[in-house]
Tab-separated table of C-alpha atoms in Angstrom:
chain	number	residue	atom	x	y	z
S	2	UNK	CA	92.585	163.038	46.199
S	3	UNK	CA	95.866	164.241	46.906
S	4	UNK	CA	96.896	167.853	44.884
S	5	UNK	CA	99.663	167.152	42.373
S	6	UNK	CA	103.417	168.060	43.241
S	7	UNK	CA	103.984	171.762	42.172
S	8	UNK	CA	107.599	170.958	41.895
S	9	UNK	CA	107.272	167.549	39.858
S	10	UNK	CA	104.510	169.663	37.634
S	11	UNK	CA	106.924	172.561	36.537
S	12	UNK	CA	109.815	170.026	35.925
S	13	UNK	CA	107.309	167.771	33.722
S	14	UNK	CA	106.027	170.796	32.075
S	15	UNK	CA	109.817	172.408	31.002
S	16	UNK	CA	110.492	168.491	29.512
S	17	UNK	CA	107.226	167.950	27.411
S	18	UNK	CA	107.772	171.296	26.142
S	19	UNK	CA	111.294	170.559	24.711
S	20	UNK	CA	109.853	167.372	23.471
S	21	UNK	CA	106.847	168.891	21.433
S	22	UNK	CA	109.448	170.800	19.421
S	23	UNK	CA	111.111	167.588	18.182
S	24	UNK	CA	110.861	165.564	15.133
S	25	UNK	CA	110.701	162.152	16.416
S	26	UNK	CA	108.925	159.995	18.317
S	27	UNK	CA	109.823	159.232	22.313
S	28	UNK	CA	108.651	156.016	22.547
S	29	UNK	CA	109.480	153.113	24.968
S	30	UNK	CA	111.059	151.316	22.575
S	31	UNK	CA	113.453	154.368	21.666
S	32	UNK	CA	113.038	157.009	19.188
S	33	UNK	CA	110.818	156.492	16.001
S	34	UNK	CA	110.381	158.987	13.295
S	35	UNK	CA	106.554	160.146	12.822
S	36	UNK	CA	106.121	159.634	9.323
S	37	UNK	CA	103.781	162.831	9.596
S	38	UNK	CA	103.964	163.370	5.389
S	39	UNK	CA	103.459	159.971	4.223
S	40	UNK	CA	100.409	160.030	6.879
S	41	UNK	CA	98.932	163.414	5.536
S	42	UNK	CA	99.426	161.718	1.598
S	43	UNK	CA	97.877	158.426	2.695
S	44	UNK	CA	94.603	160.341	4.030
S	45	UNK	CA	94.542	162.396	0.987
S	46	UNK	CA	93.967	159.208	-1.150
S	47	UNK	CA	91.789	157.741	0.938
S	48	UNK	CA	89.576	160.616	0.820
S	49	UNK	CA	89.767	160.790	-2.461
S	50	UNK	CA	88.754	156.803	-3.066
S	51	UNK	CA	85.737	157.717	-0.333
S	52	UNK	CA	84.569	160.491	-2.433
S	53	UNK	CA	84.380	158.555	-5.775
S	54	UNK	CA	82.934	155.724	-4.227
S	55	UNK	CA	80.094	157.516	-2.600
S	56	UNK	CA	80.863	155.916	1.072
S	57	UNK	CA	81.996	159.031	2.450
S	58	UNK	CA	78.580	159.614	4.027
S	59	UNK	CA	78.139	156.482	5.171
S	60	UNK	CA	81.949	156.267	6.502
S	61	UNK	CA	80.354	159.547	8.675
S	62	UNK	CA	77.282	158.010	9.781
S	63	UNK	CA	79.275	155.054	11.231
S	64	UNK	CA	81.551	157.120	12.802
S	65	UNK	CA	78.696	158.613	14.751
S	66	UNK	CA	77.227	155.214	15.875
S	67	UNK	CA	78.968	155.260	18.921
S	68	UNK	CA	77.952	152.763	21.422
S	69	UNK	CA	78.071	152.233	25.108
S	70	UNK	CA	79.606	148.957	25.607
S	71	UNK	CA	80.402	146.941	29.038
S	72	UNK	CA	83.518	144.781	30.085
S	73	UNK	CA	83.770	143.038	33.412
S	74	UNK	CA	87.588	142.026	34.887
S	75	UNK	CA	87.639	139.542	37.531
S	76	UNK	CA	90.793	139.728	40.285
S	77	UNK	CA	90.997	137.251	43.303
S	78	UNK	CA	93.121	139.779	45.014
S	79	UNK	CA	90.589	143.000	44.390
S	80	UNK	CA	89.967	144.285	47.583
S	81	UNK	CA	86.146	143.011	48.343
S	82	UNK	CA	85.217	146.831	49.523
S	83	UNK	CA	85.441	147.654	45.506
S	84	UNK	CA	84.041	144.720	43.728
S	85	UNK	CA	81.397	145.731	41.748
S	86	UNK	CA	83.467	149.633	41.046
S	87	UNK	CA	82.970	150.594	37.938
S	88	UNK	CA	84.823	153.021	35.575
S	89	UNK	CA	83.803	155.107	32.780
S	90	UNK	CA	86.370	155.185	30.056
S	91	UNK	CA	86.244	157.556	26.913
S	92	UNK	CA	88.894	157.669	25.059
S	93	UNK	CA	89.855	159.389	21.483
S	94	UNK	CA	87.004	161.793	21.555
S	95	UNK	CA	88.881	164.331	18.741
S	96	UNK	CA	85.948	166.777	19.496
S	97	UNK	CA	86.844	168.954	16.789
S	98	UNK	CA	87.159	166.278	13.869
S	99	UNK	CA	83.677	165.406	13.466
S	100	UNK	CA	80.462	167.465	14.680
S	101	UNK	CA	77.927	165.514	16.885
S	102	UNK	CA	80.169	163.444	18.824
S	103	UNK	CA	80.405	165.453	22.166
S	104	UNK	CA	76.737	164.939	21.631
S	105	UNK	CA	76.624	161.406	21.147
S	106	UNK	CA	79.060	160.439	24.173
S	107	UNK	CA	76.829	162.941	26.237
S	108	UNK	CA	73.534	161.499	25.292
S	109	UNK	CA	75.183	157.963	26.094
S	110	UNK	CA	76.375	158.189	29.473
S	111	UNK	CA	73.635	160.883	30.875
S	112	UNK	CA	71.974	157.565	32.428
S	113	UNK	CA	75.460	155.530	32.821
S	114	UNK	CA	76.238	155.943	36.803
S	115	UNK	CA	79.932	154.864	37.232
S	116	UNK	CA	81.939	155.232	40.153
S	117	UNK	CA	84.713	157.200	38.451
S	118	UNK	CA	85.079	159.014	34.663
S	119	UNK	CA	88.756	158.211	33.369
S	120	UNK	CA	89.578	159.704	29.986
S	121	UNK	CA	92.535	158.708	28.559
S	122	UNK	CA	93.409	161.652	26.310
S	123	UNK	CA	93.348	162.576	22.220
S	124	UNK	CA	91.002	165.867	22.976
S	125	UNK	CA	91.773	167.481	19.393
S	126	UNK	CA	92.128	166.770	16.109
S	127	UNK	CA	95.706	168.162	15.094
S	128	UNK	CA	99.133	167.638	16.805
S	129	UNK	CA	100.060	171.011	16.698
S	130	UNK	CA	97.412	174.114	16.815
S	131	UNK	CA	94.590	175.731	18.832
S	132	UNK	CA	92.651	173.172	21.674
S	133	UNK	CA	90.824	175.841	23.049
S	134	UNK	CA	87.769	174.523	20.435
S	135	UNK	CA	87.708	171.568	22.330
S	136	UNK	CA	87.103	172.892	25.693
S	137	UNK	CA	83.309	173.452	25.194
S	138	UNK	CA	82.243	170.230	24.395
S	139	UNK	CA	84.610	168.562	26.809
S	140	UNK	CA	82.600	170.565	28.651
S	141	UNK	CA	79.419	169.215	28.346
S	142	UNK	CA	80.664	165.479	28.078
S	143	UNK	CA	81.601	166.070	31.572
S	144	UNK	CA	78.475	167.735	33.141
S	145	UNK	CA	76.743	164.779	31.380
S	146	UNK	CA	78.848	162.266	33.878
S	147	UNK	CA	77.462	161.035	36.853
S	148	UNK	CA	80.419	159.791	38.997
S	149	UNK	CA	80.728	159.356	42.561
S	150	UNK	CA	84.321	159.531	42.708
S	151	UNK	CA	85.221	162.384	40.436
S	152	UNK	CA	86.970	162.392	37.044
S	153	UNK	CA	90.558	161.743	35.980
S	154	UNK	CA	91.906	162.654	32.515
S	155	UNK	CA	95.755	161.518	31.081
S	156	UNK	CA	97.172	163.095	28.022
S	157	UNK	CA	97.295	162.102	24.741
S	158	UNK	CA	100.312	162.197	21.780
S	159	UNK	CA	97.631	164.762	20.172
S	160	UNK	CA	97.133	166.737	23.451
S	161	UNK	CA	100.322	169.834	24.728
S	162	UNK	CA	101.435	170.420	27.892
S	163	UNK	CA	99.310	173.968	27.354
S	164	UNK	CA	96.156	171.695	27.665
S	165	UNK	CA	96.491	170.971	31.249
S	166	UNK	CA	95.580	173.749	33.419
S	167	UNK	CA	92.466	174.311	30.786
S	168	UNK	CA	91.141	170.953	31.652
S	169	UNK	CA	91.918	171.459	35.502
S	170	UNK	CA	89.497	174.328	35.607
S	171	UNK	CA	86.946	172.555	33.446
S	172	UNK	CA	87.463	169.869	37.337
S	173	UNK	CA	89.417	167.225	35.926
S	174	UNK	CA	92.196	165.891	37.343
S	175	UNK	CA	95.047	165.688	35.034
S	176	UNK	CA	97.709	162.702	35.634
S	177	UNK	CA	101.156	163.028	34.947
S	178	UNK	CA	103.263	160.515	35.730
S	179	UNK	CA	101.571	160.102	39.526
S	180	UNK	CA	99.491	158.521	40.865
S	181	UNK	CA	95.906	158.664	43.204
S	182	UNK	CA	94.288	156.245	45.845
S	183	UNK	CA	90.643	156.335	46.164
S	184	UNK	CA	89.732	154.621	49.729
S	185	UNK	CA	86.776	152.467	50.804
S	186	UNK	CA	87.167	152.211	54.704
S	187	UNK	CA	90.948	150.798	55.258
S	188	UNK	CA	90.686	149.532	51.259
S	189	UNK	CA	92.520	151.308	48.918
S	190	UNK	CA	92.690	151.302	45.315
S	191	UNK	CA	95.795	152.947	43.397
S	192	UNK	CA	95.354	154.573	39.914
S	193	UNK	CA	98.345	155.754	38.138
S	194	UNK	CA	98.008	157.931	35.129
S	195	UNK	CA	100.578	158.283	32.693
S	196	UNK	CA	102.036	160.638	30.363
S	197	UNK	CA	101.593	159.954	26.770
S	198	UNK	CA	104.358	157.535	26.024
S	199	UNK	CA	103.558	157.542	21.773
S	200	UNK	CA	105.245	160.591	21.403
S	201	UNK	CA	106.461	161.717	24.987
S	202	UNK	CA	107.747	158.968	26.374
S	203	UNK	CA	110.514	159.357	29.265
S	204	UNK	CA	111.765	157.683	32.056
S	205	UNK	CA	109.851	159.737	34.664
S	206	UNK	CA	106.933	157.344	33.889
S	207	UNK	CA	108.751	154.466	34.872
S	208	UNK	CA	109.918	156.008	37.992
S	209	UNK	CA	106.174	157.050	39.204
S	210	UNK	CA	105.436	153.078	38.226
S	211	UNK	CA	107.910	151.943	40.576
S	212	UNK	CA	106.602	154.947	43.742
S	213	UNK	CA	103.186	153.932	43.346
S	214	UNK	CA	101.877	152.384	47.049
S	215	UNK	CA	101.734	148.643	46.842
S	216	UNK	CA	98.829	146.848	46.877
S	217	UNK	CA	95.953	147.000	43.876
S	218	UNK	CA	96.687	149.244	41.067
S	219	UNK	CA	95.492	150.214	37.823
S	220	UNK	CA	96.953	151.947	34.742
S	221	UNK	CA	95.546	154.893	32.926
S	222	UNK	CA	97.771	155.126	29.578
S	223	UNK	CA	96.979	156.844	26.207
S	224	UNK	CA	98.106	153.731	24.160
S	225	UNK	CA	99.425	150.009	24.805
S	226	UNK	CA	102.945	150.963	24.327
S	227	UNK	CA	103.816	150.763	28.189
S	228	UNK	CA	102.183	147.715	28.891
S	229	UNK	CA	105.511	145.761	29.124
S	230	UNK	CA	106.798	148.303	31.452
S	231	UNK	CA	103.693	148.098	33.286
S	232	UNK	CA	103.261	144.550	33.779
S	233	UNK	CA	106.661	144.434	35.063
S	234	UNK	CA	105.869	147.162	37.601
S	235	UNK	CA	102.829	144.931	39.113
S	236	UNK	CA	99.481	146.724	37.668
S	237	UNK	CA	96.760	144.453	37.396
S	238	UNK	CA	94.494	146.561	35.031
S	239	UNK	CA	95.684	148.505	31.966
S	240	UNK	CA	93.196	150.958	30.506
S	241	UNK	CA	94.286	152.804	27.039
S	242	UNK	CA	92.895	154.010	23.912
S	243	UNK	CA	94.818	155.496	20.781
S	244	UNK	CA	94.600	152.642	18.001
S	245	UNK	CA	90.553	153.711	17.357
S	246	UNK	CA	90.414	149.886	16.833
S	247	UNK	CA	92.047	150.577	13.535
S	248	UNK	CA	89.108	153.028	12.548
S	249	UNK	CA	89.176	151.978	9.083
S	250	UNK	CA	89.214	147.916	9.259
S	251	UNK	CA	88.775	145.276	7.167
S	252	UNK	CA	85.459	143.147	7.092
S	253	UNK	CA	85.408	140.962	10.660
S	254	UNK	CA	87.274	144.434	12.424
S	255	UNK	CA	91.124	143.798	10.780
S	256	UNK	CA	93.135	147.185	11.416
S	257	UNK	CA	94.299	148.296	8.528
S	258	UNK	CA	96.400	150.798	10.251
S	259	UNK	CA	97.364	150.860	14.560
S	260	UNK	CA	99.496	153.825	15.133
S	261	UNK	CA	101.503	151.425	17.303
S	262	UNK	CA	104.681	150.531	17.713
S	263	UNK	CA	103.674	147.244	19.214
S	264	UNK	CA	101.709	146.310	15.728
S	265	UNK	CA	98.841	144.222	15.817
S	266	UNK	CA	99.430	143.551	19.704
S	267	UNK	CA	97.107	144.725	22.414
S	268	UNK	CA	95.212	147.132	19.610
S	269	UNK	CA	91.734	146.202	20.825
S	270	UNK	CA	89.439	144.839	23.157
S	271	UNK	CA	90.559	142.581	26.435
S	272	UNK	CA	93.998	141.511	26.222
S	273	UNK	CA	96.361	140.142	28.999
S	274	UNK	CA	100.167	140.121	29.513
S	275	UNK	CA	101.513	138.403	32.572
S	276	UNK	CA	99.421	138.533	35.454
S	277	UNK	CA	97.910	142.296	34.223
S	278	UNK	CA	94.511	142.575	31.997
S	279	UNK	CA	94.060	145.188	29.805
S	280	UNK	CA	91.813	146.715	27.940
S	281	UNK	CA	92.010	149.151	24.825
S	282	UNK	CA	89.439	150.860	23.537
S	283	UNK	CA	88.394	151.660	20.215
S	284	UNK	CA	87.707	155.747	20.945
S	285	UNK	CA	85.186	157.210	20.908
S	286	UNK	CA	86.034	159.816	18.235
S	287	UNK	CA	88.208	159.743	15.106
S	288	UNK	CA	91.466	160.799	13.733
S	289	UNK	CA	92.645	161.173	10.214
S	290	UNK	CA	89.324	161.573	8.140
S	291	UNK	CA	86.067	161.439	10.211
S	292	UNK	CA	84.992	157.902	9.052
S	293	UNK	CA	84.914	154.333	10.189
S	294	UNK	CA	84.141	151.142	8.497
S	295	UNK	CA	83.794	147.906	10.560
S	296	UNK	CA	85.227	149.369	13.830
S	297	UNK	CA	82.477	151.053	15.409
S	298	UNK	CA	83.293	153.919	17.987
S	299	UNK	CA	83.161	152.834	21.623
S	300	UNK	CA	82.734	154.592	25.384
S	301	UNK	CA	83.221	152.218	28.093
S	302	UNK	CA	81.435	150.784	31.381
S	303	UNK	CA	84.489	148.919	33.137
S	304	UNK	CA	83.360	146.796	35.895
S	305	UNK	CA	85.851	145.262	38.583
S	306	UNK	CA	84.739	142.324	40.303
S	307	UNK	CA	86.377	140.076	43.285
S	308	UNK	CA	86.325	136.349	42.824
S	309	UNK	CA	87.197	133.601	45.632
């Protein structure tokens, strides 16, 4: 894979770090406030209502019943050289909300081959604070992964710019607004990861949208937000996370609560817009309080097939 731009790194890097100073949200859609108070009140309740009602343990217990689950996408115009490619998604893990979960994903995917591990960011619990606690059990989540084609990694709204060269020595490859072809023979396929665009969203993803090489090309996004802007740009597969499936859902798996600016749209499971599939995931960790009712935690065997 082709070494990231140096140049297009440090001018990335000088932006997010203006941008994690800021109040509001950069979103796609324009600024949004975060509503970080109202959140922090809302959880206190909640955990308060948990903790009288008993179901905090069992909230706990279900958020550690992660399960390996399997979706298959079907494209006339996949190249035949990569049907059957499969990709391991995790997304959400928070590693440092909930003890046991690096262990659970690791236990899960120890006998999952996959072709390629893409992660699509939320590393840590807090917006703001320490990450290095998250490193070790990243860690070992990755040396659980067998992949033939190596593992890729995009940031999440909970994830700083400081994360990156951490996770880069730990042998992922961090995407930022670029994009990397993976080649069968004269096939190629075209993976663009994205910056975070709940919080960080700028223009400079759009622009690497509109560089990547032509032909078949898949998104690696933190949430659903870009979807529109990806469609537009040609992807045929969207892969995202940062809803948790609502976490906390209603009986039948009704989000209470998406943590996206699109609402109820695209916030779980297959979805399509245009000619582009997607797919977003309900994490693999959790965020908030470490509990989940009717939305069970998810890592992901993605499986591309050719048809015609």
């Amino acid at each position: 894979m082709k070494a990231a731009d140096p140049a297009a790194r440090a001018r990335w890097l000088e932006r997010r770090i203006a941008l994690e100073t800021q109040d509001a949200k950069q979103t796609p859609f324009g600024p949004r406030p975060r509503h970080r108070e109202e959140f922090r009140r809302l959880m206190r309740v909640f955990d308060a209502l948990l903790t009288v009602t008993g179901l905090h343990g069992r909230g706990q217990r279900n958020a550690l019943d992660i399960r390996l689950t399997s979706q298959i996408f079907q494209f006339p115009d996949l190249p035949a050289e990569f049907d059957g490619y499969r990709l391991l998604n995790i997304a959400d893990p928070h590693f440092d909300t909930l003890e046991g979960t690096a262990e659970r994903i690791a236990a899960l995917i120890t006998d999952c081959e996959a072709d390629l591990l893409v992660l699509t960011g939320d590393y840590r619990r807090r917006v703001h604070g320490p990450f290095e606690q998250v490193l070790a059990p990243l860690a070992s989540v990755l040396g659980a992964a067998r992949t033939a084609d190596g593992q890729l990694a995009v940031l999440g709204n909970h994830d700083p710019a400081a994360m990156v060269e951490p996770l880069e020595a730990l042998g992922l490859r961090v995407l930022i607004n670029e994009t990397v072809t993976i080649r069968r023979g004269d096939a190629a396929l075209h993976i663009t990861g994205f910056d975070d665009v709940h919080y960080f969203y700028t223009p400079a993803a759009d622009a690497a949208a509109a560089v990547a090489p032509p032909g078949f090309r898949i998104a690696l996004v933190h949430s659903p937000e870009f979807a529109f802007n990806a469609a537009r740009a040609g992807y045929r597969l969207y892969i995202c996370g940062h809803t948790h499936g609502g976490q906390v859902c209603l009986p039948g798996g009704v989000p209470v609560l998406t943590a996206n600016e699109l609402r109820r749209r695209f916030v779980v499971g297959r979805w399509r817009h245009g000619d582009m599939y997607g797919f977003t995931s309900r994490g693999a960790g959790t965020s908030g309080l470490p509990v989940r009712f009717f939305s069970r935690g998810e890592v992901t065997l993605i499986t591309l097939r050719r048809t015609g």
